[in-house]
Short mmCIF file of N, CA and C and ligand atoms in Angstrom, two decimals:
data_model
loop_
_atom_site.label_atom_id
_atom_site.label_comp_id
_atom_site.label_asym_id
_atom_site.label_seq_id
_atom_site.Cartn_x
_atom_site.Cartn_y
_atom_site.Cartn_z
N MET A 304 153.53 51.00 123.07
CA MET A 304 154.11 48.90 123.73
C MET A 304 153.48 48.38 122.76
N LEU A 305 152.73 48.38 121.82
CA LEU A 305 152.27 47.30 120.88
C LEU A 305 153.74 48.08 119.56
N ALA A 306 154.86 48.33 119.50
CA ALA A 306 155.49 48.76 118.54
C ALA A 306 156.70 48.37 119.36
N LEU A 307 156.92 48.20 120.79
CA LEU A 307 158.32 47.87 121.57
C LEU A 307 158.15 46.36 121.50
N ALA A 308 157.07 45.80 121.50
CA ALA A 308 156.75 44.43 121.60
C ALA A 308 157.30 44.04 119.96
N ALA A 309 156.76 44.73 119.23
CA ALA A 309 156.97 44.12 117.45
C ALA A 309 158.13 44.33 117.76
N CYS A 310 159.12 44.82 118.16
CA CYS A 310 160.56 45.24 117.72
C CYS A 310 161.26 44.08 118.65
N SER A 311 160.85 43.54 119.45
CA SER A 311 161.68 42.87 120.22
C SER A 311 161.28 41.51 119.96
N ALA A 312 160.63 41.16 118.94
CA ALA A 312 160.03 39.79 118.81
C ALA A 312 161.13 39.12 117.59
N PRO A 313 162.01 37.86 117.88
CA PRO A 313 162.60 37.67 116.96
C PRO A 313 162.33 37.78 115.64
N PRO A 314 163.51 38.06 114.49
CA PRO A 314 163.16 38.36 112.61
C PRO A 314 162.77 37.05 112.61
N GLN A 315 162.04 37.04 111.54
CA GLN A 315 161.18 36.14 110.90
C GLN A 315 161.63 36.15 109.46
N LEU A 316 161.50 35.39 108.64
CA LEU A 316 161.69 34.96 106.88
C LEU A 316 160.67 35.74 106.59
N ASP A 317 160.68 36.17 105.90
CA ASP A 317 159.11 36.80 105.32
C ASP A 317 159.46 37.84 103.98
N ALA A 318 158.05 37.84 103.38
CA ALA A 318 157.88 38.59 102.47
C ALA A 318 156.77 39.50 102.38
N ASP A 319 157.19 41.03 102.21
CA ASP A 319 155.78 41.78 102.63
C ASP A 319 155.88 43.00 100.97
N HIS A 320 155.06 43.84 100.81
CA HIS A 320 155.10 44.90 100.11
C HIS A 320 154.77 44.25 98.70
N GLY A 321 154.55 43.36 98.06
CA GLY A 321 154.40 42.73 96.97
C GLY A 321 153.48 43.02 96.22
N TYR A 322 153.77 43.43 94.30
CA TYR A 322 153.07 44.14 93.50
C TYR A 322 153.64 43.50 92.63
N VAL A 323 152.68 43.65 91.29
CA VAL A 323 152.83 42.63 90.16
C VAL A 323 152.91 44.15 89.17
N ARG A 324 153.54 44.17 88.22
CA ARG A 324 153.69 45.77 87.20
C ARG A 324 153.04 45.05 85.87
N LEU A 325 152.09 44.88 85.46
CA LEU A 325 151.70 44.17 84.35
C LEU A 325 152.15 45.41 83.25
N PRO A 326 152.70 44.45 82.11
CA PRO A 326 152.81 44.86 80.48
C PRO A 326 152.44 45.70 79.80
N ALA A 327 153.14 46.82 79.22
CA ALA A 327 152.47 47.71 78.90
C ALA A 327 151.68 47.29 77.45
N VAL A 328 152.59 46.32 76.38
CA VAL A 328 152.54 45.45 75.93
C VAL A 328 151.82 43.96 76.11
N LYS A 329 150.74 43.69 76.14
CA LYS A 329 149.96 42.39 75.72
C LYS A 329 150.99 41.18 75.50
N GLY A 330 151.45 40.44 76.72
CA GLY A 330 151.82 39.28 75.51
C GLY A 330 153.43 39.49 76.53
N ASN A 331 153.59 40.27 77.27
CA ASN A 331 154.90 40.09 77.20
C ASN A 331 155.15 40.16 78.82
N PRO A 332 155.69 39.87 79.53
CA PRO A 332 156.26 39.36 80.75
C PRO A 332 155.69 40.54 81.55
N ALA A 333 155.09 40.31 82.93
CA ALA A 333 155.14 41.28 84.03
C ALA A 333 156.06 40.92 85.36
N ALA A 334 156.43 42.15 85.75
CA ALA A 334 157.64 41.97 86.50
C ALA A 334 157.00 42.28 88.22
N ALA A 335 157.20 41.08 89.40
CA ALA A 335 157.09 41.19 90.36
C ALA A 335 157.98 41.88 91.62
N TYR A 336 157.53 42.34 92.64
CA TYR A 336 158.61 43.82 93.18
C TYR A 336 158.11 43.11 95.10
N PHE A 337 158.93 43.36 95.71
CA PHE A 337 158.53 42.72 97.01
C PHE A 337 159.77 42.97 98.02
N THR A 338 159.80 43.11 99.21
CA THR A 338 160.87 43.26 100.34
C THR A 338 160.49 42.04 101.14
N LEU A 339 161.65 41.30 100.79
CA LEU A 339 162.33 40.49 101.71
C LEU A 339 162.96 40.72 103.43
N HIS A 340 162.17 39.94 103.98
CA HIS A 340 162.90 40.20 105.25
C HIS A 340 163.43 38.87 106.07
N GLY A 341 164.92 39.01 106.45
CA GLY A 341 165.54 37.52 106.96
C GLY A 341 165.82 37.61 108.50
N GLY A 342 165.58 35.66 108.48
CA GLY A 342 165.15 35.72 109.89
C GLY A 342 166.05 35.61 110.72
N GLN A 343 166.02 34.63 111.71
CA GLN A 343 167.30 34.36 112.37
C GLN A 343 168.46 33.84 112.13
N ALA A 344 168.47 33.29 111.27
CA ALA A 344 169.66 32.41 110.31
C ALA A 344 169.23 33.16 109.00
N ASP A 345 170.72 32.95 108.39
CA ASP A 345 170.81 33.31 106.78
C ASP A 345 169.95 32.52 106.19
N ALA A 346 169.28 32.48 104.82
CA ALA A 346 169.02 31.91 104.14
C ALA A 346 168.89 32.16 102.62
N THR A 347 168.56 31.47 101.71
CA THR A 347 169.34 31.33 100.57
C THR A 347 167.34 31.52 100.00
N LEU A 348 167.32 32.48 98.93
CA LEU A 348 165.95 32.39 97.74
C LEU A 348 166.06 31.58 96.86
N ILE A 349 165.70 30.76 96.55
CA ILE A 349 165.97 30.06 95.37
C ILE A 349 165.55 29.63 93.94
N SER A 350 163.66 30.24 94.30
CA SER A 350 162.56 30.94 93.34
C SER A 350 161.62 31.27 93.87
N VAL A 351 161.10 31.85 93.36
CA VAL A 351 159.85 32.71 92.75
C VAL A 351 158.99 32.62 92.12
N GLY A 352 157.90 31.77 92.26
CA GLY A 352 156.48 31.69 91.56
C GLY A 352 155.43 31.99 91.43
N SER A 353 154.51 31.79 90.71
CA SER A 353 153.06 31.77 90.65
C SER A 353 152.26 31.27 89.74
N THR A 354 151.28 30.68 90.93
CA THR A 354 150.29 29.82 90.20
C THR A 354 149.61 30.74 88.56
N VAL A 355 150.06 31.97 88.63
CA VAL A 355 149.04 32.65 87.44
C VAL A 355 149.95 32.40 86.11
N ALA A 356 151.54 32.21 86.42
CA ALA A 356 152.32 32.59 85.31
C ALA A 356 152.88 30.99 84.55
N ILE A 357 153.28 30.60 83.75
CA ILE A 357 153.20 29.77 83.14
C ILE A 357 154.96 29.49 83.49
N ARG A 358 155.84 30.71 83.79
CA ARG A 358 157.31 30.75 83.97
C ARG A 358 157.62 31.69 84.96
N ALA A 359 158.54 31.49 86.04
CA ALA A 359 159.22 32.93 86.63
C ALA A 359 160.58 32.98 86.76
N GLU A 360 160.97 34.06 86.97
CA GLU A 360 162.72 33.94 86.79
C GLU A 360 163.24 34.95 87.38
N MET A 361 164.23 35.12 88.60
CA MET A 361 164.42 36.42 89.21
C MET A 361 165.51 36.78 88.45
N HIS A 362 165.54 38.18 88.04
CA HIS A 362 166.54 38.89 87.51
C HIS A 362 166.98 40.15 87.85
N GLU A 363 168.09 40.57 87.97
CA GLU A 363 168.65 41.76 88.31
C GLU A 363 168.92 42.84 86.87
N SER A 364 168.37 43.62 86.90
CA SER A 364 168.34 44.85 85.94
C SER A 364 170.07 45.58 86.18
N MET A 365 170.53 45.81 85.15
CA MET A 365 171.57 46.58 84.92
C MET A 365 171.83 47.71 83.94
N LYS A 366 172.52 48.59 84.04
CA LYS A 366 172.80 49.77 83.19
C LYS A 366 174.21 50.15 83.01
N SER A 367 174.70 50.27 82.29
CA SER A 367 175.93 50.45 81.60
C SER A 367 175.72 51.50 80.27
N GLY A 368 175.99 52.90 80.98
CA GLY A 368 175.65 54.03 79.84
C GLY A 368 174.02 53.57 79.77
N SER A 369 174.04 54.02 78.20
CA SER A 369 171.98 53.97 77.89
C SER A 369 171.71 52.65 77.37
N MET A 370 172.17 51.54 77.78
CA MET A 370 172.35 50.19 77.51
C MET A 370 171.70 49.37 79.07
N ALA A 371 170.52 48.99 79.27
CA ALA A 371 170.10 48.55 80.01
C ALA A 371 169.83 46.97 80.19
N SER A 372 169.80 46.36 80.76
CA SER A 372 169.76 44.66 80.44
C SER A 372 170.28 44.09 81.89
N MET A 373 169.19 42.73 81.60
CA MET A 373 169.00 41.90 82.51
C MET A 373 169.57 40.48 82.74
N LYS A 374 170.21 40.47 84.05
CA LYS A 374 171.10 38.79 84.32
C LYS A 374 169.96 38.18 85.09
N LEU A 375 170.17 36.83 84.86
CA LEU A 375 169.50 35.99 85.28
C LEU A 375 170.18 35.44 86.96
N LEU A 376 168.88 35.56 87.98
CA LEU A 376 169.61 35.14 89.01
C LEU A 376 169.23 33.86 89.58
N GLY A 377 170.02 33.29 89.96
CA GLY A 377 170.02 31.34 90.50
C GLY A 377 169.50 31.41 91.25
N GLN A 378 169.99 32.52 92.57
CA GLN A 378 169.76 32.67 93.83
C GLN A 378 169.81 33.66 94.55
N VAL A 379 169.52 34.20 95.61
CA VAL A 379 169.53 35.78 96.16
C VAL A 379 169.86 35.21 97.73
N ALA A 380 170.54 35.79 98.06
CA ALA A 380 171.06 35.74 99.94
C ALA A 380 170.14 36.74 100.45
N VAL A 381 169.92 35.89 101.65
CA VAL A 381 168.82 36.91 102.46
C VAL A 381 169.55 36.48 103.91
N PRO A 382 170.62 37.38 104.07
CA PRO A 382 171.03 37.27 105.51
C PRO A 382 170.35 37.49 106.84
N ALA A 383 170.34 37.03 107.95
CA ALA A 383 169.65 36.75 109.17
C ALA A 383 169.60 38.39 109.31
N ALA A 384 167.81 38.72 109.74
CA ALA A 384 168.34 39.63 109.86
C ALA A 384 167.70 40.83 108.72
N ALA A 385 168.29 40.75 107.79
CA ALA A 385 168.52 41.52 106.44
C ALA A 385 166.98 42.13 106.17
N THR A 386 167.30 43.02 105.56
CA THR A 386 165.94 43.25 104.38
C THR A 386 166.79 43.56 102.91
N VAL A 387 166.09 42.39 102.28
CA VAL A 387 166.36 42.71 100.81
C VAL A 387 165.31 42.77 99.55
N ASP A 388 165.36 44.00 98.97
CA ASP A 388 164.41 44.67 97.90
C ASP A 388 164.84 43.86 96.38
N PHE A 389 163.43 43.84 96.34
CA PHE A 389 163.37 43.40 94.97
C PHE A 389 162.20 44.97 94.19
N ALA A 390 163.03 45.70 94.10
CA ALA A 390 162.56 46.92 93.16
C ALA A 390 162.85 47.22 91.68
N PRO A 391 161.88 48.29 91.44
CA PRO A 391 162.44 48.46 89.69
C PRO A 391 163.92 49.22 89.92
N GLY A 392 164.05 48.86 88.54
CA GLY A 392 166.13 48.99 88.44
C GLY A 392 167.10 48.30 89.10
N GLY A 393 166.33 47.52 89.64
CA GLY A 393 167.39 46.15 90.33
C GLY A 393 166.80 44.63 90.46
N ARG A 394 166.65 44.28 91.32
CA ARG A 394 166.22 42.54 91.55
C ARG A 394 164.64 42.58 90.96
N HIS A 395 164.49 42.12 90.33
CA HIS A 395 162.60 41.36 90.18
C HIS A 395 162.68 40.28 89.66
N VAL A 396 161.49 39.74 89.58
CA VAL A 396 160.73 38.29 89.30
C VAL A 396 160.15 38.54 88.08
N MET A 397 160.50 38.10 86.53
CA MET A 397 159.56 38.25 85.64
C MET A 397 159.02 36.77 85.45
N LEU A 398 157.43 37.31 85.14
CA LEU A 398 156.64 36.50 85.19
C LEU A 398 156.38 36.17 83.64
N PHE A 399 156.18 35.27 83.15
CA PHE A 399 156.08 34.88 81.88
C PHE A 399 154.93 34.05 81.26
N ASP A 400 154.39 34.39 80.21
CA ASP A 400 152.94 33.72 80.21
C ASP A 400 152.20 33.61 80.90
N MET A 401 151.55 34.96 81.59
CA MET A 401 150.53 35.28 82.70
C MET A 401 149.36 34.84 82.37
N ASN A 402 148.58 34.54 83.14
CA ASN A 402 147.42 34.32 82.96
C ASN A 402 146.81 36.00 82.24
N PRO A 403 146.02 35.71 81.34
CA PRO A 403 145.64 37.05 80.93
C PRO A 403 144.38 37.43 81.43
N GLY A 404 143.31 36.31 82.49
CA GLY A 404 142.63 37.44 83.21
C GLY A 404 143.23 38.16 84.26
N ILE A 405 144.39 38.21 84.37
CA ILE A 405 144.82 38.80 85.98
C ILE A 405 145.00 40.44 85.25
N LYS A 406 144.35 41.37 85.45
CA LYS A 406 144.20 42.74 85.34
C LYS A 406 144.14 43.57 86.66
N ARG A 407 144.72 44.68 86.44
CA ARG A 407 145.00 45.49 86.99
C ARG A 407 144.09 45.67 88.73
N GLY A 408 144.18 45.70 89.66
CA GLY A 408 143.89 45.23 91.02
C GLY A 408 143.81 43.82 91.07
N SER A 409 144.00 43.10 90.62
CA SER A 409 143.78 41.41 90.52
C SER A 409 145.01 40.84 91.54
N ILE A 410 144.89 40.16 92.41
CA ILE A 410 145.48 39.73 93.00
C ILE A 410 146.39 38.13 92.83
N VAL A 411 147.79 38.71 93.00
CA VAL A 411 148.68 37.43 92.31
C VAL A 411 149.75 37.16 93.26
N PRO A 412 149.11 35.70 93.48
CA PRO A 412 150.16 34.80 94.95
C PRO A 412 151.10 34.52 94.20
N LEU A 413 152.40 34.60 94.99
CA LEU A 413 153.45 34.82 94.82
C LEU A 413 154.03 33.59 95.67
N VAL A 414 154.84 32.46 95.24
CA VAL A 414 155.34 31.26 96.30
C VAL A 414 157.17 31.83 96.35
N PHE A 415 157.24 31.65 97.49
CA PHE A 415 158.76 31.98 97.51
C PHE A 415 159.37 30.74 97.83
N GLN A 416 160.16 30.10 97.50
CA GLN A 416 161.13 29.29 98.17
C GLN A 416 162.51 28.84 98.49
N PHE A 417 162.79 28.74 99.70
CA PHE A 417 164.27 28.92 100.27
C PHE A 417 164.45 27.40 100.33
N GLY A 418 166.29 27.70 100.26
CA GLY A 418 167.33 26.44 100.30
C GLY A 418 167.09 25.51 101.57
N ASN A 419 166.84 26.27 102.65
CA ASN A 419 166.45 25.17 103.75
C ASN A 419 165.35 24.69 103.91
N GLY A 420 164.41 24.86 102.45
CA GLY A 420 162.88 24.39 102.38
C GLY A 420 161.85 25.04 103.14
N VAL A 421 162.07 26.25 103.92
CA VAL A 421 160.83 27.18 103.93
C VAL A 421 160.20 27.64 102.33
N ARG A 422 159.19 27.20 102.66
CA ARG A 422 158.03 27.99 101.29
C ARG A 422 157.28 28.49 101.67
N PHE A 423 156.66 29.59 101.13
CA PHE A 423 155.08 30.11 101.63
C PHE A 423 154.80 30.79 100.42
N GLU A 424 153.54 31.37 100.73
CA GLU A 424 153.13 32.61 99.38
C GLU A 424 152.47 33.47 100.32
N ARG A 425 152.54 34.38 99.43
CA ARG A 425 152.40 35.81 99.90
C ARG A 425 151.95 36.59 98.79
N LYS A 426 150.33 37.62 98.70
CA LYS A 426 149.76 37.97 97.69
C LYS A 426 150.28 39.31 97.26
N ALA A 427 150.36 39.11 96.31
CA ALA A 427 150.42 40.51 95.63
C ALA A 427 149.18 41.54 94.89
N VAL A 428 149.41 42.71 94.57
CA VAL A 428 148.92 43.29 93.99
C VAL A 428 149.18 43.81 92.73
N ALA A 429 148.30 43.33 91.46
CA ALA A 429 148.41 44.03 89.96
C ALA A 429 148.51 44.91 90.19
N ILE A 430 149.25 46.07 89.21
CA ILE A 430 148.96 47.38 89.25
C ILE A 430 149.06 47.59 87.10
N ALA A 431 148.66 48.74 86.70
CA ALA A 431 148.87 48.52 85.46
C ALA A 431 150.68 49.40 85.40
N ALA A 432 151.17 48.94 83.65
CA ALA A 432 152.24 49.22 83.50
C ALA A 432 152.84 51.07 83.81
N GLY A 433 151.70 51.97 83.92
CA GLY A 433 152.44 53.02 83.95
C GLY A 433 151.89 53.78 85.62
N ASP A 434 151.38 52.62 86.63
CA ASP A 434 150.79 53.43 87.66
C ASP A 434 152.11 53.13 88.75
N PRO A 435 152.07 54.22 89.64
CA PRO A 435 152.96 54.21 90.40
C PRO A 435 153.17 53.13 91.73
N PRO A 436 154.25 52.62 92.44
CA PRO A 436 154.16 51.40 93.38
C PRO A 436 153.35 51.56 94.18
N PRO A 437 152.52 51.15 94.74
CA PRO A 437 151.31 51.04 95.63
C PRO A 437 151.82 51.19 96.65
N GLU A 438 150.87 52.21 97.43
CA GLU A 438 151.24 52.73 99.02
C GLU A 438 151.38 51.40 99.89
N GLU A 439 152.29 51.94 101.20
CA GLU A 439 152.37 50.45 101.78
C GLU A 439 151.26 50.17 103.10
CU1 CU B 1495 163.58 40.68 83.79
#
């Protein structure tokens, strides 16, 4: 009954399953990953930031042959009721000059800002460079 009730609720613009992979080398940027859920109307993610990082950028990883590179994303479309993943090997948020007090297990606040004015904060857990993604 509870599951049915959840499925019939209108979709809501949200982000969950957030985590931040700390850099292997201190001082390098960390990478944030999460899953976006579209609401009842199409939306556009225009920035993701954190109060514990000086600067944050949305990136997309690309691979051509053995060359890996990243491109800067100015915005990311979040269609109504869609699921948009930021995951290793693809889209991610790079966190530059992060507070050195953030350690494995720390909670990192991520602030999501959308073109329609919606803004919310979700918490992400910090994991070490070699850790597997946290269980959902
Ligand atoms: Cu990047």
